[in-house]
Short mmCIF file of C-alpha atoms and ligand atoms in Angstrom, two decimals:
data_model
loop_
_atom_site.label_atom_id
_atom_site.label_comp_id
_atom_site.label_asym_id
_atom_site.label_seq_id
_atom_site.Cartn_x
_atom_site.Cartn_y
_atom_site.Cartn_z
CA UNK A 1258 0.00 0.00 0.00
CA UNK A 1259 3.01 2.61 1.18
CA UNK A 1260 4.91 1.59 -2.28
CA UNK A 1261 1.61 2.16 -4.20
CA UNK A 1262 0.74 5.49 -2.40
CA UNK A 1263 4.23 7.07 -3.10
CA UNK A 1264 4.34 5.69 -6.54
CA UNK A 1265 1.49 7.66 -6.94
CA UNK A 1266 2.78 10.69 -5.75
CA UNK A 1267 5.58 10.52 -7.52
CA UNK A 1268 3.76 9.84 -10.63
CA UNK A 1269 1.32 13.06 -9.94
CA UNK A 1270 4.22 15.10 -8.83
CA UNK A 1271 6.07 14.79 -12.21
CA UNK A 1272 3.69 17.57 -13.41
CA UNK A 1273 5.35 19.97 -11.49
CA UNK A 1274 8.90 18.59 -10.87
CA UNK A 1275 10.25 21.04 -12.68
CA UNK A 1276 13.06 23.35 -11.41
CA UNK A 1277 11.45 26.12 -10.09
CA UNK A 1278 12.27 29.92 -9.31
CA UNK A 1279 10.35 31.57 -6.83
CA UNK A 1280 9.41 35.13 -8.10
CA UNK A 1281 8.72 37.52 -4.84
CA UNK A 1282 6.48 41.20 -5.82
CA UNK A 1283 9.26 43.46 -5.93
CA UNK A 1284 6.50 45.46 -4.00
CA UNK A 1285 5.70 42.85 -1.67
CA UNK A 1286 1.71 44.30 -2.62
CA UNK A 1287 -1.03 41.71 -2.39
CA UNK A 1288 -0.93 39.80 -5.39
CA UNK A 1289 0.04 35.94 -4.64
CA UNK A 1290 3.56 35.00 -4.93
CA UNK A 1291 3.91 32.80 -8.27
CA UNK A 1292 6.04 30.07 -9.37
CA UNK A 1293 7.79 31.51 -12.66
CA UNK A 1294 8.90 28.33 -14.26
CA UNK A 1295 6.18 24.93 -13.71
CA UNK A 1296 6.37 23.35 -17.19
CA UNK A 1297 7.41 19.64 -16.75
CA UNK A 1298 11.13 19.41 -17.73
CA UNK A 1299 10.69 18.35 -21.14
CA UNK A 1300 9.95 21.48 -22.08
CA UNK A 1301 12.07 22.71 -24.74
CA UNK A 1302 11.17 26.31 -25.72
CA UNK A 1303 11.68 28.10 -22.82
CA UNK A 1304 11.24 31.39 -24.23
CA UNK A 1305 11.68 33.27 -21.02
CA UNK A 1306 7.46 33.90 -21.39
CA UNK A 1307 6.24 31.77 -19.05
CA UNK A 1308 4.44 34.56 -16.87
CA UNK A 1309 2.13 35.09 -19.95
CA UNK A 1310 1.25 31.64 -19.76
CA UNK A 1311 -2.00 30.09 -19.00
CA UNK A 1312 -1.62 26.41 -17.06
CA UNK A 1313 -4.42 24.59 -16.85
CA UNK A 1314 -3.46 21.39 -14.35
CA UNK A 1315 -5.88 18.35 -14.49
CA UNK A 1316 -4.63 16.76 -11.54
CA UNK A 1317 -5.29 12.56 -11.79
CA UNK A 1318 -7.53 12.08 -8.63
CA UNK A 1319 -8.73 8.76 -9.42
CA UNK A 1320 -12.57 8.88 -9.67
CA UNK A 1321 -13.47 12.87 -9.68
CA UNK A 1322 -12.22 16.22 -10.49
CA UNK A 1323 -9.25 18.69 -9.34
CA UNK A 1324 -8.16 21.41 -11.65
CA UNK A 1325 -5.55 23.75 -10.83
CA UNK A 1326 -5.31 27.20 -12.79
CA UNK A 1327 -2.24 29.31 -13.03
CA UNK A 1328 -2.92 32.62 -14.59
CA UNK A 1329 -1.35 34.83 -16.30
CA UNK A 1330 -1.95 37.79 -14.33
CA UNK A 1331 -0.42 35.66 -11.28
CA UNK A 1332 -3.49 34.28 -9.57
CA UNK A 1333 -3.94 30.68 -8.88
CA UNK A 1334 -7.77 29.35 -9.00
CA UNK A 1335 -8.09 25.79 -7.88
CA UNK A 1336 -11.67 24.09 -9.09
CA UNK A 1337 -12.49 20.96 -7.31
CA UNK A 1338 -10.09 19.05 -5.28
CA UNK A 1339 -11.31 15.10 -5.85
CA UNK A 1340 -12.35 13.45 -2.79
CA UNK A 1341 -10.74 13.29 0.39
CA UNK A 1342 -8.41 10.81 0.50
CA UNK A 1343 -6.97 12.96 -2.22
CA UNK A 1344 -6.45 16.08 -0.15
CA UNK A 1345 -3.04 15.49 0.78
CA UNK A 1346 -1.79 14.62 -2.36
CA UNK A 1347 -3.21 17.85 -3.85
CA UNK A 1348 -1.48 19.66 -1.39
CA UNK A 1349 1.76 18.33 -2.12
CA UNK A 1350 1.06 19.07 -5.68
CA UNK A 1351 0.15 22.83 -5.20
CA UNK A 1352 3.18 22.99 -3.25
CA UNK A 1353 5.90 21.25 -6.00
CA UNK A 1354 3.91 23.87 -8.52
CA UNK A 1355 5.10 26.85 -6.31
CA UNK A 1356 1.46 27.73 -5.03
CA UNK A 1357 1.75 29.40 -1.81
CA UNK A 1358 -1.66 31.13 -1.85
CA UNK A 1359 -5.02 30.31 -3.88
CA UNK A 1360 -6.61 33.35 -5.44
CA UNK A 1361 -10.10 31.37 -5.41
CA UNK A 1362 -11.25 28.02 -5.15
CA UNK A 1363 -14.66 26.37 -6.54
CA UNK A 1364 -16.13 23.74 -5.60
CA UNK A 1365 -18.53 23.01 -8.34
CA UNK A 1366 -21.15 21.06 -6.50
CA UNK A 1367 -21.42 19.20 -3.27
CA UNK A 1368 -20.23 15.93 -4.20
CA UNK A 1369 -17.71 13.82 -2.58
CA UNK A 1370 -15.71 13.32 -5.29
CA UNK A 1371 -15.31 17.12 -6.21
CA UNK A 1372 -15.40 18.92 -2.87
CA UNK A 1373 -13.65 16.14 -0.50
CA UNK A 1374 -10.07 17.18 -1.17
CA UNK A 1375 -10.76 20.61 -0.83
CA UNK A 1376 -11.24 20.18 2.71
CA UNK A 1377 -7.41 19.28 3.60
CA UNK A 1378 -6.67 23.02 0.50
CA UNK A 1379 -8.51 25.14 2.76
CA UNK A 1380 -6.78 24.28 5.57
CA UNK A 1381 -3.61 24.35 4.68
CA UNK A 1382 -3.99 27.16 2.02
CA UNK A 1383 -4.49 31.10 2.82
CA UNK A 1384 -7.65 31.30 0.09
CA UNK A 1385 -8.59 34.88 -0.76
CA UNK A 1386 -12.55 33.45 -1.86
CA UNK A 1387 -14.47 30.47 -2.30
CA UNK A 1388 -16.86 29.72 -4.50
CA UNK A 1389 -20.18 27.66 -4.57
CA UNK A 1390 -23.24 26.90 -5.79
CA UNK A 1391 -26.45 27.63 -3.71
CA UNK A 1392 -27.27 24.33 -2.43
CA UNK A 1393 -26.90 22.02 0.11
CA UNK A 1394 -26.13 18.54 0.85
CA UNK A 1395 -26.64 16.03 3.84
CA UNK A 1396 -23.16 14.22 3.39
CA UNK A 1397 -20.06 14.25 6.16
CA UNK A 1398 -18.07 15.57 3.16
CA UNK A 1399 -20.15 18.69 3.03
CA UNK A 1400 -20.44 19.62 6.47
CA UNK A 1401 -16.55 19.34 6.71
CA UNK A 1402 -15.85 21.66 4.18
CA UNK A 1403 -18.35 24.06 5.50
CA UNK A 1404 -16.45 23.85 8.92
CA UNK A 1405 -13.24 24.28 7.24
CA UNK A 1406 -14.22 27.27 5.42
CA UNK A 1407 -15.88 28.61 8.43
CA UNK A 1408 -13.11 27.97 10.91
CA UNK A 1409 -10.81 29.88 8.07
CA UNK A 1410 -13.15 32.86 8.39
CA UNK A 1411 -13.87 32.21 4.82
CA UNK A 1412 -17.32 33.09 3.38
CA UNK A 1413 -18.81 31.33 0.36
CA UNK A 1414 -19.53 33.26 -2.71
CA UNK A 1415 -22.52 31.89 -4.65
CA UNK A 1416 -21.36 30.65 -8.28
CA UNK A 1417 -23.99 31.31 -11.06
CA UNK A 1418 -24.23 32.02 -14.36
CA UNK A 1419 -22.55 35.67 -15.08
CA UNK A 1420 -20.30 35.76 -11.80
CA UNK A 1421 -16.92 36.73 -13.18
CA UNK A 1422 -13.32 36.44 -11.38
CA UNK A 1423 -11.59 40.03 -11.09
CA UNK A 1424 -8.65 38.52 -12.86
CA UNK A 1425 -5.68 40.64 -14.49
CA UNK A 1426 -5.41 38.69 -17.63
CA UNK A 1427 -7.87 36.47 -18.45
CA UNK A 1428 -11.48 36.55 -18.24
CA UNK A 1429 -12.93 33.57 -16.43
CA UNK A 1430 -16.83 33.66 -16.02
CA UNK A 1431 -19.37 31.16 -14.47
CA UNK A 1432 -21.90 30.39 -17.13
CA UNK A 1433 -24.16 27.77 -15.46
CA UNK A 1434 -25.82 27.04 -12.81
CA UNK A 1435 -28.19 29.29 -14.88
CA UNK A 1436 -31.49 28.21 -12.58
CA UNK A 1437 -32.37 27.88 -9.04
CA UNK A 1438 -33.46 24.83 -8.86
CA UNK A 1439 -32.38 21.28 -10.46
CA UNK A 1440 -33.77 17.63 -9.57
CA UNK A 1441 -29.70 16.49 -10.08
CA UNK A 1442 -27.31 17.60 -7.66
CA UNK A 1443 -24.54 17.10 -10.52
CA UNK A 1444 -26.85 20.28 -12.58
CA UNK A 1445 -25.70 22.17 -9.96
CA UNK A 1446 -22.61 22.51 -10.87
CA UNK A 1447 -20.58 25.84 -11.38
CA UNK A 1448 -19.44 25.29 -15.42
CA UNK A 1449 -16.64 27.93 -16.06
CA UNK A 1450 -15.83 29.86 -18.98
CA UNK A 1451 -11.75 30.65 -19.24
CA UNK A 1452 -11.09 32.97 -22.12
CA UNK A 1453 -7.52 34.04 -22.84
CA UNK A 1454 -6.66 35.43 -26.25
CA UNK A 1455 -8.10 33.35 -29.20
CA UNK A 1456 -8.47 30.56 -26.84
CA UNK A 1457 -11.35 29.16 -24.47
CA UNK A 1458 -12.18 26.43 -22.09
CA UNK A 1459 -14.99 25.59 -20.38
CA UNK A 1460 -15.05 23.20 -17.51
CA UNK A 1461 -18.09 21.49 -16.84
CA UNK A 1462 -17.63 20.02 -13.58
CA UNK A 1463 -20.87 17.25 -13.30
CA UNK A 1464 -23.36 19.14 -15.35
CA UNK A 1465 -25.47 16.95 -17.14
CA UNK A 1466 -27.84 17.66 -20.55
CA UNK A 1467 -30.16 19.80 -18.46
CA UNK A 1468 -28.05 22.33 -17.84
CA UNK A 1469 -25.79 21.85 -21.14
CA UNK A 1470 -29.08 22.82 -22.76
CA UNK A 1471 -29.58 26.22 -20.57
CA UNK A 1472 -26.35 26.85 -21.41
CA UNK A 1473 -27.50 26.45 -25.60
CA UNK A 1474 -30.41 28.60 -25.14
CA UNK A 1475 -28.61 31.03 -23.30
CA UNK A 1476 -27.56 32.45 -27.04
CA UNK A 1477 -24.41 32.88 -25.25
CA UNK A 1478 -21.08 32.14 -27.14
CA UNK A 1479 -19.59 28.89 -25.93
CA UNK A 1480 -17.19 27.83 -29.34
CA UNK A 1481 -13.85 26.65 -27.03
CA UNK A 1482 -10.79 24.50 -27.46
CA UNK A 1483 -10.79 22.30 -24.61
CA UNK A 1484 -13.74 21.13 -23.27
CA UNK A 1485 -13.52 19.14 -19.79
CA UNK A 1486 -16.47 16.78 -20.01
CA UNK A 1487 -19.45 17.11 -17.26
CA UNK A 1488 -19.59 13.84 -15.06
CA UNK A 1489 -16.52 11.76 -15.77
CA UNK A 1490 -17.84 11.15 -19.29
CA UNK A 1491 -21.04 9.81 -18.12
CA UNK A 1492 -23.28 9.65 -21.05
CA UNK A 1493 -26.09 11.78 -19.03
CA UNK A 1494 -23.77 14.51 -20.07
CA UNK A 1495 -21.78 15.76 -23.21
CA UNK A 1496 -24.94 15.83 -25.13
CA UNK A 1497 -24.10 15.79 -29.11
CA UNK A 1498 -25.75 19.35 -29.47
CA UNK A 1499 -23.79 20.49 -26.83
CA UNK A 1500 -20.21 18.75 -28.23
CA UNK A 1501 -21.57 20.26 -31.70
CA UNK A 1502 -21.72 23.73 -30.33
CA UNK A 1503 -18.47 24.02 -28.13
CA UNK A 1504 -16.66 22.22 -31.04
CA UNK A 1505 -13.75 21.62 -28.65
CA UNK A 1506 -10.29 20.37 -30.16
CA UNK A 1507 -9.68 18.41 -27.27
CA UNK A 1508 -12.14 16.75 -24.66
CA UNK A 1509 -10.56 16.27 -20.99
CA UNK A 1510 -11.97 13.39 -19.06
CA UNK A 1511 -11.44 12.84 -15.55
CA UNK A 1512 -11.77 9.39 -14.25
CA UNK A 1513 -10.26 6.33 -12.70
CA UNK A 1514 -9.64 3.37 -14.60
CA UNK A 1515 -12.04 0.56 -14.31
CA UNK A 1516 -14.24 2.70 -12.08
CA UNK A 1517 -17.28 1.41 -11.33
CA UNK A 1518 -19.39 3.64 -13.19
CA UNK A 1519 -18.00 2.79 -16.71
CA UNK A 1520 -16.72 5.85 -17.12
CA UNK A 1521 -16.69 7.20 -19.79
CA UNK A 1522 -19.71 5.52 -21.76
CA UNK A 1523 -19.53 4.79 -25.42
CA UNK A 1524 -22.32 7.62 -26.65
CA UNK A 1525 -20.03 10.26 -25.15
CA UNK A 1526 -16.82 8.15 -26.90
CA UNK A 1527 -19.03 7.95 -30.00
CA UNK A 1528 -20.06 11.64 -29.94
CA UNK A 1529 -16.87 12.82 -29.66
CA UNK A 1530 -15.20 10.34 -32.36
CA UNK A 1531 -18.08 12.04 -34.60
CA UNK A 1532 -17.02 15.26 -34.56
CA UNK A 1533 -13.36 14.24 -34.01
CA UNK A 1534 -11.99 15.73 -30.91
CA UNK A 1535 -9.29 14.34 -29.81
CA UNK A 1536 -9.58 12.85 -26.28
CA UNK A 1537 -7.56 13.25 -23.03
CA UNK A 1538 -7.97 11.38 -19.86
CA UNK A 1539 -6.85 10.94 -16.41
CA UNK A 1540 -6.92 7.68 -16.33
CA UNK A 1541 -4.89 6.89 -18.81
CA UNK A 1542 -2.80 9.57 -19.39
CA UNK A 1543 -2.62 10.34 -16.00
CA UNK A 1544 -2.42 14.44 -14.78
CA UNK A 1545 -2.09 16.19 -17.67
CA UNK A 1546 -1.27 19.95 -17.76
CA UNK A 1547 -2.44 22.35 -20.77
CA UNK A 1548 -0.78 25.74 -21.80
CA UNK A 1549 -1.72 28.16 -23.96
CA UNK A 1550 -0.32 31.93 -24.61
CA UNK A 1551 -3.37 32.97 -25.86
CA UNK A 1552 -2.33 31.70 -29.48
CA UNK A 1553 -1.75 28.29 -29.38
CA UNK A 1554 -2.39 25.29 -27.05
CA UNK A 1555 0.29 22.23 -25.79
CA UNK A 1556 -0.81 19.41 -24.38
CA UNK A 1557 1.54 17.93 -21.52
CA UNK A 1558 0.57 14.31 -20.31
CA UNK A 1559 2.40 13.44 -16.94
CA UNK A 1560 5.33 15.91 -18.15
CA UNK A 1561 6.18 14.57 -21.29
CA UNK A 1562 5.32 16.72 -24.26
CA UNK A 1563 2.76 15.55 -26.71
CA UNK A 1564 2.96 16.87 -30.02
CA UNK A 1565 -0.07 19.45 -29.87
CA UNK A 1566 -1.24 18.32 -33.38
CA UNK A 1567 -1.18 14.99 -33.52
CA UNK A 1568 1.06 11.69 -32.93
CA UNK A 1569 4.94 11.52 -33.25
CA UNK A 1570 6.18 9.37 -35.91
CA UNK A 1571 5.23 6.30 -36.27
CA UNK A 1572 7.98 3.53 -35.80
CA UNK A 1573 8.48 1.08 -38.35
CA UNK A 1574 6.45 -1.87 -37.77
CA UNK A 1575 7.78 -5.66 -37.81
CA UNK A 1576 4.31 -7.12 -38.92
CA UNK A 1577 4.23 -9.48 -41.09
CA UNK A 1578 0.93 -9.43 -43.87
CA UNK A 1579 -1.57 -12.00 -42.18
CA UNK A 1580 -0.63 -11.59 -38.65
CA UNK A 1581 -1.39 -9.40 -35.87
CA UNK A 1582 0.75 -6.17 -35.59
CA UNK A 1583 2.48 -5.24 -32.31
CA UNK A 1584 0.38 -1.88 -32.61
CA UNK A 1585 -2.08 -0.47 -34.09
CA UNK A 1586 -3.01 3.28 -35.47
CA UNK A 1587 -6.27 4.60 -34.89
CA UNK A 1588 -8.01 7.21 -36.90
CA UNK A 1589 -9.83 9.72 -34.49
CA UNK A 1590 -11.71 10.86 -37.11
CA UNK A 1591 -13.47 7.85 -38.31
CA UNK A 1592 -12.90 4.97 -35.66
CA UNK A 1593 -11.62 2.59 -37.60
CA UNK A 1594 -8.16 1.14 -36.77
CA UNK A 1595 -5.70 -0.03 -39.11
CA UNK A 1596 -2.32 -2.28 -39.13
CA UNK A 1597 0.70 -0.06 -38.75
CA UNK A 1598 1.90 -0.96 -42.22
CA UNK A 1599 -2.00 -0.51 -43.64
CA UNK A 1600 -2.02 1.94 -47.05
CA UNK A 1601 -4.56 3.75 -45.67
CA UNK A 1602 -3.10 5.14 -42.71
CA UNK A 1603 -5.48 8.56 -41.27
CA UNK A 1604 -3.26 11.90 -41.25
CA UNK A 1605 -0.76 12.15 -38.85
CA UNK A 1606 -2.93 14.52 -36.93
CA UNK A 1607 -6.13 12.52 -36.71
CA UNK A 1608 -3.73 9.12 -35.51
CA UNK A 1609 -3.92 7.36 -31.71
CA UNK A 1610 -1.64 4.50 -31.00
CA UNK A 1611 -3.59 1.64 -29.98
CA UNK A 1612 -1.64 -0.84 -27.93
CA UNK A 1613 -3.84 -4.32 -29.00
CA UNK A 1614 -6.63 -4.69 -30.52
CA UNK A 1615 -8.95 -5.73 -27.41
CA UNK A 1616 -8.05 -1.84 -26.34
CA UNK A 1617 -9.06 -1.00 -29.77
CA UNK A 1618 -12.15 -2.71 -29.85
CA UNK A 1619 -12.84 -1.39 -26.27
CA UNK A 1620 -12.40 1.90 -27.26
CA UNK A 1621 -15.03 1.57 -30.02
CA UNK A 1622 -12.79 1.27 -32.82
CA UNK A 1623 -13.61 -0.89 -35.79
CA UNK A 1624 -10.79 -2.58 -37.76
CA UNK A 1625 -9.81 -1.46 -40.96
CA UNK A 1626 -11.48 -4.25 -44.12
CA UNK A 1627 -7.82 -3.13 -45.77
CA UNK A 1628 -5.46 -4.46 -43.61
CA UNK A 1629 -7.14 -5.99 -41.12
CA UNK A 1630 -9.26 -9.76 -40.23
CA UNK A 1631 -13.06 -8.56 -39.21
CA UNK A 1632 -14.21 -9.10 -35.31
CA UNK A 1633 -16.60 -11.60 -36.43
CA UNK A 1634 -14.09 -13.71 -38.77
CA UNK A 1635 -12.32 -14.27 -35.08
CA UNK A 1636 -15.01 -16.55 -34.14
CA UNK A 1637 -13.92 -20.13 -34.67
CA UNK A 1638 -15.81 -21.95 -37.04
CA UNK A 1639 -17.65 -18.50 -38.82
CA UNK A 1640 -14.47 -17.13 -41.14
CA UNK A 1641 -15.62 -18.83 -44.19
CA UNK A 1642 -19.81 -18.04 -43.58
CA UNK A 1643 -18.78 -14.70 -43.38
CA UNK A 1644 -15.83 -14.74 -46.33
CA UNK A 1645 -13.43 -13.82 -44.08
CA UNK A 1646 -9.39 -14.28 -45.77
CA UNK A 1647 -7.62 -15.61 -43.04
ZN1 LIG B 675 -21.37 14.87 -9.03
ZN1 LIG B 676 -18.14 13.75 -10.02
#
């Protein structure tokens, strides 16, 4: 259990392992104290810009949500903090990333797996304001945090549609809950807007098609590049209206693998294949870190770099026509997944490495007729019903 637990830290921690130079307000005014330098070490254009860089952590809590935003103006918002057990671990994160004080925190909605870690944050954090929706909940979880926040002489500012953070650089805005009243505790949630430059982001927290389509009627402008999927990638969320409108480059899911909720489902896999956006998730990629200078976007998955655009090369296969590959290469566009050596390989840009072909199939991914056997023609006895060449 010890070796697992610190494996995990030091797993989580690589996000923010980075050497790191403490920059101190000349001033010593009020503004937080921010780490200059947090990319993971891989990063290889250090253009001496980093304070007009947007970070956007999505720290891998297992089953639920902890997002950790460094802006450019210097203030650090933290939005969810996974459950409790997690608490610590956040901590330690904040701390490797340099954060010594949290401009805001949200907790999107009173759920365990949102608002749990935030409990150990507030505590060990000075927090300027805290944010939340209006509404209760009977769990342990809650009542903790509202102690915490109380014994911090912390006061909760409700989060609703149109509350915007004084921030220097960036404009982030609430844009749901946009109603006072919701049968789902998960509709609750506080969904923020983060523009900065020609780029946007919208985290959903556990919003579900209710208030996805409040936010649609709302007329209000919601086109953004990264869209972090409400509820894990629950299929009561991500509607394909929604996905449609926000037209996100990238989806973030944050889940545990194997969770017990099948997180995420195949419609919200299937919707987003559709409209191919190209997926990133927690529990397979593990925390994952996004920057953007208001231009352009990187994608950082447990500190290595990711080519923002698509795949690096692909290596020479050794497969041999008729037999399995060692890999395969999916197209995001299209769902279908081909032998390495197929001649109808997707774009670079639209490729995912697929370890096997179970995880292929998994995934939803159908195999290529070019260079690859059918499912069915792997079921003894039906290859030549079905005309399979074997
Ligand atoms: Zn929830
Ligand atoms: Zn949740």
């Amino acid at each position: 259990m010890l070796l697992i637990f610190l494996l995990s830290i030091t797993v989580v921690l690589g996000g923010c392992a980075a050497p790191r130079e403490e920059v101190s307000s000349p001033e010593q005014n009020e503004l937080p104290v921010q780490s200059k330098a947090v990319l993971p070490e891989a990063e290889p254009d250090g253009d001496g810009s980093s304070e007009d860089i947007l970070r956007l952590h999505f720290v891998d809590v297992g089953q639920g949500d902890a997002i950790m935003l460094q802006c450019p103006g210097g203030e650090n918002i933290l939005v969810d903090g996974g459950d409790k057990a997690q608490g610590e671990m956040l901590c330690a994160y904040l701390r490797e990333c340099g954060i010594q004080e949290l401009t805001a925190i949200v907790g999107t909605h009173p759920h365990a797996d949102h608002i749990g870690g935030l409990i150990k944050v507030v505590q060990e954090f000075p927090v300027k304001a805290i944010y939340m929706p209006r509404v209760t909940h009977s769990s342990d979880t809650f009542r903790d945090l509202l102690l915490a926040i109380k014994n911090q002489g912390l006061k909760i500012s409700t989060a609703r549609a149109g509350v915007e953070f004084p921030l220097q650089a960036i404009k982030a805005q609430f844009i749901a809950p946009r109603a006072d009243y919701y049968e789902d505790l998960n509709n609750y949630s506080a969904v923020l807007k983060i523009d900065y430059g020609a780029k946007s982001f919208i985290l959903m927290g556990d919003a579900e098609k209710e208030s996805e389509e409040q936010i649609l009627s709302s007329g209000l402008n919601i086109k953004a590049d990264v869209l972090k999927l409400g509820h894990h990638g629950s299929a009561s969320s991500s509607g394909e209206d929604f996905i449609k409108a926000v037209a996100p480059s990238w989806a973030v899911i944050m889940c545990a693998p194997n969770n017990d909720y099948g997180h995420p489902h195949r419609e919200t896999l299937q919707a987003l294949g559709k409209y191919g956006v190209e997926l990133l998730r927690t529990d397979e990629d593990g925390t994952l870190i996004i920057t953007s200078d208001g231009q352009k976007i990187e994608v950082y998955k447990k500190g290595k770099k990711e080519a923002s655009a698509g795949l690096n090369p692909v290596p020479e296969p050794a497969a041999v026509p008729g037999e399995e590959a060692v890999f395969y290469i999916g197209n995001l566009k299209s769902r279908v997944f081909h032998r390495p050596d197929c001649s109808n390989l997707p774009a670079a840009k639209n490729q995912i490495r697929l370890p096997s072909r179970e995880e292929a199939l998994e995934k939803g991914y159908r195999p290529c007729k070019n260079c690859l056997v059918p499912e069915n023609c792997l079921v003894p006895g039906s290859a030549a019903e079905l005309g399979c060449i074997i």
